[in-house]
Amino acid sequence: MKTKGFIFDLDGVIVDTAKYHYLAWKALAKSIGIDFTVHQNEQLKGISRESSLNKILEWGNKTLPKDKFMELMKEKNNQYLSYITTMDENEILPGVTQILDYISQRKHPIALGSASKNSKIILQKVNLLDWFDAIVDGNNVTKAKPDPEVFLKAAKAINTPANQCIVFEDSVAGIQAANVANMISIGIGDSTILNEADFVFKDFTEIHVDFLERLIKTKKEELKKV
Ligand code: G6P
Ligand code: MG
């Protein structure tokens, strides 16, 4: 049996920070006279800080000079950081610690594949950093999801071929990135939103050991047929 590599997105998969990104972007957008819906917010999940601001400006039909753009990105991040200062283990999403434990006991490598530049601080705050063999995040990539760069770099960092990697994602852009990378994509969240994923679960408590065993034993090409 070949070793499988497990790649986790961070925000909305490992920790409940997607809500803080939403609140911070919503306030920032409001300050420049733009509003957007929870539905539109799905498009902001998984993409970089810069791409998010570009999308919000597009929704509001606005353009900004470079210095103002940079200032707003900083403002959003400061607001976001203020939300996460008091974060601790309580914000780890259900079933995450158990699945990390299951995978590492079986000696499969674990990587983070996130667009966030704050990933290390967050993993430290919730005390999960030590589970990861590699961290690839917004500080190491130049192309935002749905580009597969972040996942391909993560696969390389854990020395596992792309088609032996399994990606957990809560965003449409992230599922698309995993699919383009030829990895097994597992959506965590709403199956109507994440309908491009190979499999979708509401949260990790819905993923049972028999499914994990099948994931580990079966080749990507065979997996969906079983
Ligand atoms: C994640 C989140 C996005 C966020 C992006 C950048 O992918 O899903 O909502 O905008 O990371 O995060 P950062 O913490 O660097 O602003
Ligand atoms: Mg996410």
Coordinates of C-alpha atoms in Angstrom, one line a residue, residues 10-95:
L10 CA -7.2 26.1 7.3
D11 CA -10.0 28.6 7.5
G12 CA -13.3 26.9 7.7
V13 CA -11.8 23.4 7.7
I14 CA -9.5 23.3 10.8
V15 CA -10.7 26.3 12.6
D16 CA -13.8 28.4 12.6
T17 CA -12.2 31.5 11.2
A18 CA -14.2 31.8 8.0
K19 CA -16.7 33.8 10.0
Y20 CA -14.1 36.3 11.1
H21 CA -12.8 36.8 7.5
Y22 CA -16.5 37.5 6.5
L23 CA -17.1 40.0 9.3
A24 CA -13.8 41.8 8.7
W25 CA -14.4 42.1 4.9
K26 CA -18.1 43.1 5.4
A27 CA -17.0 46.0 7.7
L28 CA -14.2 47.0 5.3
A29 CA -16.6 47.0 2.3
K30 CA -19.2 49.0 4.2
S31 CA -16.5 51.7 5.0
I32 CA -16.2 52.3 1.3
G33 CA -19.9 52.1 0.5
I34 CA -20.0 48.5 -0.8
D35 CA -22.3 45.7 0.5
F36 CA -22.3 42.0 -0.3
T37 CA -24.3 39.0 0.6
V38 CA -23.4 35.7 2.5
H39 CA -23.9 34.0 -0.9
Q40 CA -21.3 36.3 -2.5
N41 CA -19.0 35.7 0.4
E42 CA -18.7 32.0 -0.8
Q43 CA -16.6 33.5 -3.6
L44 CA -14.2 35.1 -1.1
K45 CA -13.5 31.8 0.7
G46 CA -10.2 30.3 -0.2
I47 CA -8.8 33.1 -2.3
S48 CA -6.0 35.5 -1.2
R49 CA -6.4 38.8 0.6
E50 CA -5.6 40.7 -2.6
S51 CA -8.0 38.7 -4.8
S52 CA -10.7 39.2 -2.1
L53 CA -10.4 43.0 -2.2
N54 CA -10.3 43.0 -6.0
K55 CA -13.6 41.0 -6.0
I56 CA -15.3 43.3 -3.5
L57 CA -14.2 46.4 -5.6
E58 CA -15.6 44.7 -8.7
W59 CA -18.9 44.1 -7.0
G60 CA -19.1 47.8 -6.0
N61 CA -17.8 48.9 -9.5
K62 CA -15.0 50.8 -7.8
T63 CA -11.3 51.2 -8.6
L64 CA -8.7 52.5 -6.1
P65 CA -5.2 53.8 -6.4
K66 CA -2.5 51.3 -5.3
D67 CA -1.7 53.0 -1.9
K68 CA -5.4 53.1 -0.9
F69 CA -5.7 49.4 -1.9
M70 CA -2.7 48.5 0.3
E71 CA -4.1 50.5 3.1
L72 CA -7.5 48.8 3.0
M73 CA -5.8 45.3 2.9
K74 CA -3.9 46.3 6.0
E75 CA -7.0 47.6 7.7
K76 CA -8.9 44.4 7.0
N77 CA -6.1 42.3 8.3
N78 CA -5.8 44.4 11.5
Q79 CA -9.6 43.9 12.1
Y80 CA -9.3 40.2 11.4
L81 CA -6.3 39.9 13.8
S82 CA -8.3 41.7 16.5
Y83 CA -11.0 39.0 16.2
I84 CA -8.5 36.1 16.6
T85 CA -6.3 37.5 19.4
T86 CA -8.3 35.5 22.0
M87 CA -8.6 32.4 19.9
D88 CA -7.9 29.0 21.6
E89 CA -8.5 25.2 21.2
N90 CA -12.3 25.9 21.5
E91 CA -12.3 27.1 17.9
I92 CA -11.0 23.9 16.4
L93 CA -13.8 22.5 14.3
P94 CA -15.6 19.3 15.4
G95 CA -13.7 16.0 14.6

